[in-house]
PDB file of C-alpha atoms in Angstrom:
ATOM      1  CA  MET Y 651     235.865-143.877 203.093  1.00 81.00           C
ATOM      2  CA  SER Y 652     233.940-146.984 202.277  1.00 93.00           C
ATOM      3  CA  ILE Y 653     233.933-147.290 198.503  1.00 96.00           C
ATOM      4  CA  GLU Y 654     232.528-150.446 196.966  1.00 96.00           C
ATOM      5  CA  VAL Y 655     232.824-151.424 193.303  1.00 96.00           C
ATOM      6  CA  ALA Y 656     230.480-153.858 191.585  1.00 96.00           C
ATOM      7  CA  ASN Y 657     231.590-154.642 188.054  1.00 96.00           C
ATOM      8  CA  GLU Y 658     228.609-156.151 186.241  1.00 96.00           C
ATOM      9  CA  SER Y 659     229.746-155.026 182.778  1.00 95.00           C
ATOM     10  CA  GLY Y 660     231.725-158.003 181.562  1.00 93.00           C
ATOM     11  CA  VAL Y 661     234.547-155.552 180.784  1.00 92.00           C
ATOM     12  CA  GLU Y 662     237.749-155.434 182.781  1.00 94.00           C
ATOM     13  CA  VAL Y 663     238.209-152.084 184.498  1.00 94.00           C
ATOM     14  CA  ASP Y 664     240.858-150.969 186.968  1.00 94.00           C
ATOM     15  CA  GLU Y 665     238.663-151.133 190.059  1.00 95.00           C
ATOM     16  CA  SER Y 666     241.457-150.169 192.441  1.00 94.00           C
ATOM     17  CA  ALA Y 667     242.158-147.020 190.402  1.00 94.00           C
ATOM     18  CA  LEU Y 668     238.471-146.066 190.517  1.00 96.00           C
ATOM     19  CA  VAL Y 669     238.394-146.591 194.286  1.00 96.00           C
ATOM     20  CA  GLY Y 670     241.558-144.501 194.674  1.00 95.00           C
ATOM     21  CA  LEU Y 671     240.148-141.730 192.520  1.00 97.00           C
ATOM     22  CA  ALA Y 672     236.819-141.723 194.359  1.00 97.00           C
ATOM     23  CA  GLY Y 673     238.597-141.547 197.711  1.00 95.00           C
ATOM     24  CA  HIS Y 674     240.748-138.692 196.441  1.00 96.00           C
ATOM     25  CA  VAL Y 675     237.716-136.739 195.177  1.00 97.00           C
ATOM     26  CA  LEU Y 676     235.756-137.242 198.396  1.00 95.00           C
ATOM     27  CA  ALA Y 677     238.732-136.262 200.552  1.00 94.00           C
ATOM     28  CA  ARG Y 678     239.395-133.145 198.456  1.00 95.00           C
ATOM     29  CA  MET Y 679     235.720-132.220 198.777  1.00 95.00           C
ATOM     30  CA  GLY Y 680     235.936-132.494 202.560  1.00 93.00           C
ATOM     31  CA  ILE Y 681     233.531-135.394 202.860  1.00 92.00           C
ATOM     32  CA  HIS Y 682     233.508-137.319 206.161  1.00 89.00           C
ATOM     33  CA  PRO Y 683     236.109-140.111 206.079  1.00 88.00           C
ATOM     34  CA  LEU Y 684     233.461-142.689 207.025  1.00 88.00           C
ATOM     35  CA  ALA Y 685     231.120-141.762 204.179  1.00 91.00           C
ATOM     36  CA  GLU Y 686     229.960-144.591 201.919  1.00 93.00           C
ATOM     37  CA  LEU Y 687     229.910-144.655 198.118  1.00 96.00           C
ATOM     38  CA  SER Y 688     229.039-147.351 195.629  1.00 97.00           C
ATOM     39  CA  LEU Y 689     230.467-147.518 192.107  1.00 98.00           C
ATOM     40  CA  VAL Y 690     228.552-149.794 189.761  1.00 98.00           C
ATOM     41  CA  VAL Y 691     229.953-150.682 186.343  1.00 98.00           C
ATOM     42  CA  VAL Y 692     227.327-151.965 183.909  1.00 98.00           C
ATOM     43  CA  ASP Y 693     227.031-152.955 180.253  1.00 97.00           C
ATOM     44  CA  GLU Y 694     225.169-150.978 177.588  1.00 97.00           C
ATOM     45  CA  PRO Y 695     221.809-152.816 177.873  1.00 97.00           C
ATOM     46  CA  ALA Y 696     221.712-152.306 181.653  1.00 97.00           C
ATOM     47  CA  MET Y 697     222.693-148.647 181.298  1.00 97.00           C
ATOM     48  CA  ALA Y 698     220.073-148.133 178.580  1.00 97.00           C
ATOM     49  CA  GLN Y 699     217.419-149.538 180.910  1.00 97.00           C
ATOM     50  CA  LEU Y 700     218.489-147.263 183.774  1.00 96.00           C
ATOM     51  CA  HIS Y 701     218.689-144.259 181.447  1.00 96.00           C
ATOM     52  CA  GLU Y 702     215.150-144.868 180.193  1.00 95.00           C
ATOM     53  CA  GLN Y 703     213.723-145.683 183.626  1.00 95.00           C
ATOM     54  CA  TRP Y 704     215.228-142.751 185.530  1.00 93.00           C
ATOM     55  CA  MET Y 705     215.865-140.086 182.900  1.00 93.00           C
ATOM     56  CA  GLY Y 706     213.197-140.942 180.331  1.00 94.00           C
ATOM     57  CA  GLU Y 707     215.796-140.990 177.566  1.00 95.00           C
ATOM     58  CA  PRO Y 708     216.526-143.850 175.152  1.00 95.00           C
ATOM     59  CA  GLY Y 709     219.830-145.667 174.795  1.00 95.00           C
ATOM     60  CA  PRO Y 710     222.799-146.048 177.085  1.00 96.00           C
ATOM     61  CA  THR Y 711     224.555-143.086 178.643  1.00 96.00           C
ATOM     62  CA  ASP Y 712     228.018-142.771 180.136  1.00 97.00           C
ATOM     63  CA  VAL Y 713     227.296-142.106 183.821  1.00 97.00           C
ATOM     64  CA  LEU Y 714     224.318-141.836 186.141  1.00 97.00           C
ATOM     65  CA  ALA Y 715     224.313-140.713 189.767  1.00 96.00           C
ATOM     66  CA  PHE Y 716     221.778-141.835 192.339  1.00 95.00           C
ATOM     67  CA  PRO Y 717     222.169-139.839 195.575  1.00 92.00           C
ATOM     68  CA  MET Y 718     221.046-141.419 198.844  1.00 86.00           C
ATOM     69  CA  ASP Y 719     221.424-138.670 201.450  1.00 60.00           C
ATOM     70  CA  GLU Y 720     220.763-134.997 200.952  1.00 53.00           C
ATOM     71  CA  LEU Y 721     224.380-133.954 201.001  1.00 48.00           C
ATOM     72  CA  ARG Y 722     225.466-130.659 199.559  1.00 46.00           C
ATOM     73  CA  PRO Y 723     228.965-129.231 199.820  1.00 48.00           C
ATOM     74  CA  GLY Y 724     229.057-126.482 202.404  1.00 44.00           C
ATOM     75  CA  SER Y 725     225.723-127.486 203.923  1.00 41.00           C
ATOM     76  CA  GLY Y 726     226.880-130.036 206.489  1.00 43.00           C
ATOM     77  CA  GLY Y 727     225.624-133.600 206.498  1.00 43.00           C
ATOM     78  CA  GLY Y 728     228.695-135.749 206.174  1.00 46.00           C
ATOM     79  CA  ARG Y 729     231.351-133.077 205.797  1.00 46.00           C
ATOM     80  CA  ARG Y 730     234.450-133.222 207.976  1.00 43.00           C
ATOM     81  CA  ASP Y 731     233.846-129.790 209.424  1.00 46.00           C
ATOM     82  CA  ASP Y 732     230.425-130.735 210.797  1.00 44.00           C
ATOM     83  CA  ASP Y 733     229.701-130.939 214.491  1.00 44.00           C
ATOM     84  CA  ALA Y 734     231.561-133.787 216.141  1.00 42.00           C
ATOM     85  CA  GLY Y 735     228.317-135.741 216.530  1.00 42.00           C
ATOM     86  CA  ALA Y 736     227.383-135.677 212.858  1.00 49.00           C
ATOM     87  CA  ASP Y 737     226.931-139.051 211.201  1.00 53.00           C
ATOM     88  CA  PRO Y 738     228.856-139.888 208.042  1.00 65.00           C
ATOM     89  CA  ALA Y 739     226.692-139.943 204.943  1.00 76.00           C
ATOM     90  CA  LEU Y 740     225.614-142.707 202.623  1.00 87.00           C
ATOM     91  CA  LEU Y 741     226.352-140.805 199.437  1.00 93.00           C
ATOM     92  CA  GLY Y 742     224.742-143.068 196.856  1.00 94.00           C
ATOM     93  CA  ASP Y 743     225.619-144.865 193.647  1.00 96.00           C
ATOM     94  CA  VAL Y 744     227.602-143.789 190.612  1.00 98.00           C
ATOM     95  CA  VAL Y 745     226.810-146.030 187.644  1.00 98.00           C
ATOM     96  CA  LEU Y 746     229.405-146.158 184.850  1.00 98.00           C
ATOM     97  CA  CYS Y 747     229.259-147.760 181.413  1.00 98.00           C
ATOM     98  CA  PRO Y 748     232.753-148.621 180.116  1.00 97.00           C
ATOM     99  CA  GLN Y 749     231.524-149.362 176.582  1.00 96.00           C
ATOM    100  CA  VAL Y 750     230.093-145.859 176.221  1.00 97.00           C
ATOM    101  CA  ALA Y 751     233.191-144.442 177.922  1.00 97.00           C
ATOM    102  CA  ALA Y 752     235.436-146.202 175.382  1.00 96.00           C
ATOM    103  CA  LYS Y 753     233.520-144.663 172.466  1.00 96.00           C
ATOM    104  CA  GLN Y 754     233.703-141.203 174.020  1.00 96.00           C
ATOM    105  CA  ALA Y 755     237.403-141.630 174.781  1.00 96.00           C
ATOM    106  CA  ALA Y 756     238.142-142.463 171.145  1.00 96.00           C
ATOM    107  CA  GLU Y 757     236.256-139.336 170.046  1.00 95.00           C
ATOM    108  CA  ALA Y 758     238.059-137.190 172.644  1.00 94.00           C
ATOM    109  CA  GLY Y 759     241.492-138.603 171.856  1.00 94.00           C
ATOM    110  CA  HIS Y 760     242.359-140.037 175.258  1.00 94.00           C
ATOM    111  CA  SER Y 761     242.256-143.452 176.917  1.00 94.00           C
ATOM    112  CA  ALA Y 762     239.150-145.276 178.109  1.00 94.00           C
ATOM    113  CA  LYS Y 763     240.697-145.291 181.608  1.00 94.00           C
ATOM    114  CA  GLU Y 764     240.968-141.494 181.563  1.00 95.00           C
ATOM    115  CA  GLU Y 765     237.361-141.254 180.376  1.00 96.00           C
ATOM    116  CA  LEU Y 766     236.178-143.524 183.205  1.00 97.00           C
ATOM    117  CA  GLU Y 767     238.091-141.336 185.666  1.00 96.00           C
ATOM    118  CA  LEU Y 768     236.407-138.234 184.269  1.00 97.00           C
ATOM    119  CA  LEU Y 769     232.976-139.896 184.423  1.00 98.00           C
ATOM    120  CA  CYS Y 770     233.531-141.196 187.944  1.00 98.00           C
ATOM    121  CA  THR Y 771     234.504-137.712 189.125  1.00 98.00           C
ATOM    122  CA  HIS Y 772     231.522-136.223 187.297  1.00 98.00           C
ATOM    123  CA  GLY Y 773     229.144-138.703 188.911  1.00 97.00           C
ATOM    124  CA  ILE Y 774     230.502-138.045 192.394  1.00 97.00           C
ATOM    125  CA  LEU Y 775     230.057-134.305 191.909  1.00 97.00           C
ATOM    126  CA  HIS Y 776     226.425-134.960 190.973  1.00 95.00           C
ATOM    127  CA  LEU Y 777     226.010-136.970 194.191  1.00 94.00           C
ATOM    128  CA  LEU Y 778     227.340-133.957 196.065  1.00 93.00           C
ATOM    129  CA  GLY Y 779     224.708-131.707 194.536  1.00 92.00           C
ATOM    130  CA  TYR Y 780     226.559-130.174 191.616  1.00 95.00           C
ATOM    131  CA  ASP Y 781     224.738-129.758 188.316  1.00 94.00           C
ATOM    132  CA  HIS Y 782     225.400-128.240 184.918  1.00 94.00           C
ATOM    133  CA  ALA Y 783     221.980-127.184 183.641  1.00 92.00           C
ATOM    134  CA  GLU Y 784     222.709-123.462 183.875  1.00 94.00           C
ATOM    135  CA  PRO Y 785     225.843-121.768 182.462  1.00 95.00           C
ATOM    136  CA  GLU Y 786     227.083-120.726 185.926  1.00 95.00           C
ATOM    137  CA  GLU Y 787     226.551-124.241 187.291  1.00 95.00           C
ATOM    138  CA  HIS Y 788     228.284-125.733 184.257  1.00 96.00           C
ATOM    139  CA  ALA Y 789     231.327-123.506 184.711  1.00 96.00           C
ATOM    140  CA  GLU Y 790     231.558-124.309 188.426  1.00 96.00           C
ATOM    141  CA  MET Y 791     231.066-128.063 188.066  1.00 96.00           C
ATOM    142  CA  PHE Y 792     233.370-128.580 185.096  1.00 96.00           C
ATOM    143  CA  GLY Y 793     236.045-126.311 186.596  1.00 97.00           C
ATOM    144  CA  LEU Y 794     235.963-128.316 189.809  1.00 97.00           C
ATOM    145  CA  GLN Y 795     235.970-131.581 187.843  1.00 97.00           C
ATOM    146  CA  ASP Y 796     239.083-130.464 185.929  1.00 96.00           C
ATOM    147  CA  GLU Y 797     240.798-129.383 189.148  1.00 97.00           C
ATOM    148  CA  LEU Y 798     240.053-132.700 190.875  1.00 97.00           C
ATOM    149  CA  LEU Y 799     241.265-134.755 187.915  1.00 96.00           C
ATOM    150  CA  LYS Y 800     244.448-132.679 187.660  1.00 95.00           C
ATOM    151  CA  SER Y 801     245.195-133.170 191.357  1.00 96.00           C
ATOM    152  CA  TRP Y 802     244.481-136.913 191.034  1.00 96.00           C
ATOM    153  CA  ARG Y 803     246.861-137.268 188.110  1.00 92.00           C
ATOM    154  CA  GLU Y 804     249.552-135.455 190.111  1.00 91.00           C
ATOM    155  CA  VAL Y 805     249.343-137.818 193.102  1.00 86.00           C
ATOM    156  CA  ARG Y 806     248.416-141.193 191.625  1.00 80.00           C
ATOM    157  CA  PRO Y 807     250.994-143.869 190.989  1.00 56.00           C
ATOM    158  CA  GLU Y 808     252.259-144.620 187.494  1.00 55.00           C
ATOM    159  CA  ARG Y 809     249.675-146.022 185.124  1.00 49.00           C
TER     160      ARG Y 809
END
Protein backbone atom coordinates (compact mmCIF):
# COMPACT_ATOMS: atom_id res chain seq x y z
CA MET A 1 0.00 0.00 0.00
CA SER A 2 1.13 3.51 -0.65
CA ILE A 3 -0.08 5.59 2.28
CA GLU A 4 1.07 9.18 2.52
CA VAL A 5 0.58 11.45 5.53
CA ALA A 6 0.63 15.24 5.34
CA ASN A 7 0.44 16.83 8.77
CA GLU A 8 -0.58 20.46 8.27
CA SER A 9 -2.20 20.80 11.71
CA GLY A 10 0.64 22.11 13.82
CA VAL A 11 -0.14 19.27 16.26
CA GLU A 12 2.15 16.30 16.71
CA VAL A 13 0.44 13.06 15.75
CA ASP A 14 1.85 9.55 15.51
CA GLU A 15 2.05 9.42 11.73
CA SER A 16 3.62 5.96 11.65
CA ALA A 17 0.76 4.57 13.75
CA LEU A 18 -1.79 6.10 11.37
CA VAL A 19 0.01 4.60 8.38
CA GLY A 20 0.14 1.21 10.11
CA LEU A 21 -3.54 1.37 10.97
CA ALA A 22 -4.52 2.42 7.45
CA GLY A 23 -2.48 -0.41 5.96
CA HIS A 24 -4.10 -2.86 8.37
CA VAL A 25 -7.62 -1.66 7.50
CA LEU A 26 -6.99 -1.79 3.75
CA ALA A 27 -5.43 -5.25 3.96
CA ARG A 28 -8.31 -6.57 6.08
CA MET A 29 -10.75 -5.13 3.55
CA GLY A 30 -8.99 -6.97 0.73
CA ILE A 31 -7.84 -3.86 -1.08
CA HIS A 32 -5.10 -4.27 -3.71
CA PRO A 33 -1.65 -4.01 -2.08
CA LEU A 34 -0.63 -1.28 -4.54
CA ALA A 35 -3.61 0.94 -3.77
CA GLU A 36 -2.87 4.54 -2.81
CA LEU A 37 -4.30 6.51 0.12
CA SER A 38 -3.60 9.97 1.44
CA LEU A 39 -4.09 10.98 5.08
CA VAL A 40 -4.19 14.72 5.65
CA VAL A 41 -4.10 16.15 9.17
CA VAL A 42 -5.36 19.74 9.38
CA ASP A 43 -6.14 22.36 12.02
CA GLU A 44 -9.63 23.54 12.97
CA PRO A 45 -9.79 26.56 10.60
CA ALA A 46 -8.79 24.41 7.61
CA MET A 47 -11.26 21.69 8.59
CA ALA A 48 -14.02 24.28 9.07
CA GLN A 49 -13.38 25.58 5.56
CA LEU A 50 -13.51 22.08 4.06
CA HIS A 51 -16.62 21.23 6.07
CA GLU A 52 -18.41 24.34 4.81
CA GLN A 53 -17.19 23.99 1.22
CA TRP A 54 -17.98 20.30 0.75
CA MET A 55 -20.72 19.54 3.27
CA GLY A 56 -22.39 22.95 3.57
CA GLU A 57 -22.10 22.81 7.35
CA PRO A 58 -20.43 25.39 9.62
CA GLY A 59 -17.50 24.75 11.93
CA PRO A 60 -14.83 22.09 12.00
CA THR A 61 -15.65 18.40 11.96
CA ASP A 62 -13.58 15.40 12.98
CA VAL A 63 -13.05 13.57 9.67
CA LEU A 64 -13.87 14.01 6.00
CA ALA A 65 -13.36 11.50 3.20
CA PHE A 66 -12.79 12.43 -0.42
CA PRO A 67 -12.90 9.33 -2.64
CA MET A 68 -10.99 9.37 -5.93
CA ASP A 69 -11.94 6.11 -7.65
CA GLU A 70 -15.31 4.43 -7.59
CA LEU A 71 -14.27 1.60 -5.34
CA ARG A 72 -16.83 -0.41 -3.45
CA PRO A 73 -16.07 -3.52 -1.43
CA GLY A 74 -17.17 -6.60 -3.31
CA SER A 75 -17.49 -4.74 -6.61
CA GLY A 76 -13.95 -5.10 -7.95
CA GLY A 77 -11.82 -2.11 -8.83
CA GLY A 78 -8.73 -2.41 -6.70
CA ARG A 79 -9.61 -5.49 -4.68
CA ARG A 80 -7.10 -8.32 -4.43
CA ASP A 81 -9.51 -10.85 -5.85
CA ASP A 82 -9.98 -8.91 -9.09
CA ASP A 83 -8.78 -10.19 -12.43
CA ALA A 84 -5.00 -10.32 -12.61
CA GLY A 85 -4.97 -7.35 -15.00
CA ALA A 86 -6.90 -5.01 -12.72
CA ASP A 87 -5.14 -1.78 -11.80
CA PRO A 88 -4.73 -0.82 -8.15
CA ALA A 89 -6.96 2.04 -7.10
CA LEU A 90 -6.25 5.58 -6.04
CA LEU A 91 -8.57 5.53 -3.05
CA GLY A 92 -8.61 9.20 -2.10
CA ASP A 93 -8.00 11.42 0.90
CA VAL A 94 -9.00 11.07 4.54
CA VAL A 95 -8.79 14.43 6.29
CA LEU A 96 -8.45 14.37 10.09
CA CYS A 97 -8.60 17.18 12.64
CA PRO A 98 -6.67 16.29 15.82
CA GLN A 99 -8.06 19.25 17.78
CA VAL A 100 -11.63 18.07 17.25
CA ALA A 101 -10.52 14.48 17.90
CA ALA A 102 -9.00 15.53 21.25
CA LYS A 103 -12.27 17.15 22.35
CA GLN A 104 -14.26 14.08 21.34
CA ALA A 105 -11.78 11.77 23.06
CA ALA A 106 -12.15 13.67 26.33
CA GLU A 107 -15.94 13.36 26.08
CA ALA A 108 -15.70 9.64 25.24
CA GLY A 109 -13.18 8.89 27.97
CA HIS A 110 -10.33 7.58 25.83
CA SER A 111 -7.11 8.98 24.40
CA ALA A 112 -6.80 11.38 21.48
CA LYS A 113 -4.67 8.73 19.72
CA GLU A 114 -7.50 6.19 20.02
CA GLU A 115 -9.95 8.77 18.69
CA LEU A 116 -7.71 9.50 15.69
CA GLU A 117 -7.50 5.75 15.02
CA LEU A 118 -11.29 5.49 15.13
CA LEU A 119 -11.67 8.50 12.82
CA CYS A 120 -9.04 7.24 10.39
CA THR A 121 -10.80 3.87 10.17
CA HIS A 122 -14.15 5.61 9.76
CA GLY A 123 -12.81 7.79 6.95
CA ILE A 124 -11.31 4.83 5.11
CA LEU A 125 -14.61 2.97 5.29
CA HIS A 126 -16.29 6.01 3.73
CA LEU A 127 -13.72 5.92 0.91
CA LEU A 128 -14.66 2.30 0.36
CA GLY A 129 -18.32 3.20 -0.04
CA TYR A 130 -19.69 2.59 3.43
CA ASP A 131 -22.19 5.05 4.86
CA HIS A 132 -24.33 5.39 7.96
CA ALA A 133 -27.36 7.39 6.84
CA GLU A 134 -29.78 4.49 7.20
CA PRO A 135 -30.06 2.26 10.31
CA GLU A 136 -28.92 -0.86 8.41
CA GLU A 137 -25.94 1.00 6.93
CA HIS A 138 -25.07 2.42 10.35
CA ALA A 139 -25.09 -1.02 11.96
CA GLU A 140 -22.93 -2.50 9.19
CA MET A 141 -20.41 0.35 9.07
CA PHE A 142 -19.98 0.78 12.81
CA GLY A 143 -19.82 -2.99 13.38
CA LEU A 144 -17.08 -3.27 10.78
CA GLN A 145 -15.30 -0.23 12.23
CA ASP A 146 -15.33 -1.83 15.70
CA GLU A 147 -14.07 -5.14 14.30
CA LEU A 148 -11.22 -3.46 12.41
CA LEU A 149 -10.14 -1.41 15.42
CA LYS A 150 -10.25 -4.48 17.67
CA SER A 151 -8.08 -6.46 15.25
CA TRP A 152 -5.66 -3.51 14.96
CA ARG A 153 -5.30 -3.24 18.72
CA GLU A 154 -4.59 -6.98 18.89
CA VAL A 155 -1.72 -6.86 16.38
CA ARG A 156 -0.14 -3.44 16.86
CA PRO A 157 2.99 -2.96 18.91
CA GLU A 158 2.88 -1.50 22.41
CA ARG A 159 1.76 2.10 22.60
